[in-house]
Amino acid sequence: MFATNWILVILLHSNAFAFTSPSNYYFHRLARHTQTKQRSSLPASQTTNDDNISISQNSAVLERLDLTEQIDRWLYLQDLLEGDAKGEDTNEILFSVINSFLDYPPPRKFTDEEGENIILEDSHVETMENLVSIDGCSIQALKDPDCKAGELIVVNALEGLLPGEFENNDAYKSLWDMMEQLHGREAVGQSKASDGPNWDARCVVARVLIYFDFLQDGILEKPQYQ
């Protein structure tokens, strides 16, 4: 593990490792489309003034946990899958990541390069809004000690945000490939067998964070798709 992490550091800083998250796979064509519509009632800390964007509470958790660099977020996801991360910290990260996508959403409908109309599901947006409204600062997917499974209804709702095996097989496979890169192919199977529901919950949270660009971008502070 130690040698692998140092290899990752070298690759990240040499730009030889070009990671594209599943959400980027899904949204990477959006940059050339019209500017996104933001929610009408953003908190003052998240409003924009010309090109000056204030630091919101969403990103405060990254500063507190020292996760502003991609390599640190990679290592955090490794700790999460191994059960070494704190559940409450992860719940707060999860809230901030999903909340930032609600604040700065991609266009709801666009046309891809093959001319097919892509529509972002209303049900997914509704699920995200419900998840962030329950507590207001945290999504109770995990609990301490040992980063165990939290509220099952929350974990199931989060899993519903992920691409399905048949609806978007490429993104589905990419997420599982990332689990194997983070945790090891054999370790994925061993963890599922030995830690059951707790592993499943951590794995769902990790895949959701990756899908919503936590590894690549951290937490959004401005619109990414214009």
mmCIF file of N, CA and C in Angstrom, residues 1 13 31 48 58 60 63 80 87 90 92 95 111 115 117-118 123-124 140 145 156 159-161 186 205 226:
data_model
loop_
_atom_site.group_PDB
_atom_site.id
_atom_site.type_symbol
_atom_site.label_atom_id
_atom_site.label_comp_id
_atom_site.label_asym_id
_atom_site.label_seq_id
_atom_site.Cartn_x
_atom_site.Cartn_y
_atom_site.Cartn_z
ATOM 1 N N MET A 1 0.833 -1.202 0.000
ATOM 2 C CA MET A 1 0.000 0.000 0.000
ATOM 3 C C MET A 1 0.865 1.249 0.000
ATOM 4 N N HIS A 13 1.100 14.202 -9.837
ATOM 5 C CA HIS A 13 1.822 15.458 -9.985
ATOM 6 C C HIS A 13 2.567 15.551 -11.313
ATOM 7 N N ALA A 31 -19.889 21.488 -21.105
ATOM 8 C CA ALA A 31 -19.212 22.780 -21.024
ATOM 9 C C ALA A 31 -19.595 23.726 -22.145
ATOM 10 N N THR A 48 -23.007 34.706 -5.823
ATOM 11 C CA THR A 48 -21.886 35.203 -6.594
ATOM 12 C C THR A 48 -22.049 36.688 -6.875
ATOM 13 N N ASN A 58 -19.966 24.817 2.339
ATOM 14 C CA ASN A 58 -19.789 23.506 1.725
ATOM 15 C C ASN A 58 -18.339 23.049 1.771
ATOM 16 N N ALA A 60 -15.919 24.067 3.738
ATOM 17 C CA ALA A 60 -15.236 24.184 5.027
ATOM 18 C C ALA A 60 -14.744 22.830 5.521
ATOM 19 N N GLU A 63 -11.304 21.974 4.214
ATOM 20 C CA GLU A 63 -10.247 22.688 4.921
ATOM 21 C C GLU A 63 -9.990 22.041 6.273
ATOM 22 N N LEU A 80 -11.798 5.354 3.990
ATOM 23 C CA LEU A 80 -13.241 5.115 4.082
ATOM 24 C C LEU A 80 -13.570 3.664 3.778
ATOM 25 N N GLY A 87 -17.125 8.202 10.532
ATOM 26 C CA GLY A 87 -18.424 8.235 9.885
ATOM 27 C C GLY A 87 -19.016 9.629 9.807
ATOM 28 N N THR A 90 -17.371 11.775 7.188
ATOM 29 C CA THR A 90 -17.783 11.349 5.852
ATOM 30 C C THR A 90 -19.203 11.797 5.557
ATOM 31 N N GLU A 92 -20.622 14.443 6.643
ATOM 32 C CA GLU A 92 -20.566 15.882 6.380
ATOM 33 C C GLU A 92 -20.020 16.156 4.976
ATOM 34 N N PHE A 95 -22.796 15.334 2.488
ATOM 35 C CA PHE A 95 -23.771 16.422 2.435
ATOM 36 C C PHE A 95 -23.259 17.573 1.569
ATOM 37 N N THR A 111 -27.991 17.593 -25.596
ATOM 38 C CA THR A 111 -27.826 16.634 -26.682
ATOM 39 C C THR A 111 -26.377 16.223 -26.756
ATOM 40 N N GLY A 115 -26.209 12.944 -30.978
ATOM 41 C CA GLY A 115 -27.504 13.534 -31.268
ATOM 42 C C GLY A 115 -28.630 13.025 -30.385
ATOM 43 N N ASN A 117 -30.877 12.913 -27.031
ATOM 44 C CA ASN A 117 -31.273 13.801 -25.946
ATOM 45 C C ASN A 117 -31.059 13.114 -24.599
ATOM 46 N N ILE A 118 -30.325 13.783 -23.723
ATOM 47 C CA ILE A 118 -30.062 13.272 -22.392
ATOM 48 C C ILE A 118 -30.835 14.130 -21.402
ATOM 49 N N SER A 123 -36.412 12.604 -10.481
ATOM 50 C CA SER A 123 -36.420 11.807 -9.254
ATOM 51 C C SER A 123 -35.076 11.874 -8.534
ATOM 52 N N HIS A 124 -33.976 11.955 -9.295
ATOM 53 C CA HIS A 124 -32.660 12.058 -8.680
ATOM 54 C C HIS A 124 -32.502 13.399 -7.969
ATOM 55 N N GLN A 140 -26.843 11.048 7.075
ATOM 56 C CA GLN A 140 -26.512 10.001 8.037
ATOM 57 C C GLN A 140 -26.418 8.613 7.386
ATOM 58 N N PRO A 145 -18.673 4.004 16.193
ATOM 59 C CA PRO A 145 -17.285 3.823 15.735
ATOM 60 C C PRO A 145 -17.186 2.864 14.557
ATOM 61 N N ASN A 156 -29.881 3.383 0.915
ATOM 62 C CA ASN A 156 -30.632 2.947 -0.271
ATOM 63 C C ASN A 156 -30.934 4.119 -1.200
ATOM 64 N N GLU A 159 -27.774 4.969 -3.059
ATOM 65 C CA GLU A 159 -27.495 3.987 -4.108
ATOM 66 C C GLU A 159 -28.362 4.238 -5.335
ATOM 67 N N GLY A 160 -29.568 4.760 -5.113
ATOM 68 C CA GLY A 160 -30.457 5.068 -6.231
ATOM 69 C C GLY A 160 -29.963 6.203 -7.114
ATOM 70 N N LEU A 161 -28.991 6.983 -6.620
ATOM 71 C CA LEU A 161 -28.414 8.066 -7.426
ATOM 72 C C LEU A 161 -27.344 7.567 -8.393
ATOM 73 N N GLU A 186 -8.955 -8.147 -4.769
ATOM 74 C CA GLU A 186 -9.260 -9.221 -3.830
ATOM 75 C C GLU A 186 -9.868 -8.671 -2.545
ATOM 76 N N VAL A 205 -21.290 4.954 -0.358
ATOM 77 C CA VAL A 205 -20.880 6.341 -0.107
ATOM 78 C C VAL A 205 -19.666 6.703 -0.956
ATOM 79 N N GLN A 226 -20.960 25.423 -18.467
ATOM 80 C CA GLN A 226 -21.488 26.652 -19.039
ATOM 81 C C GLN A 226 -21.545 26.547 -20.550
#
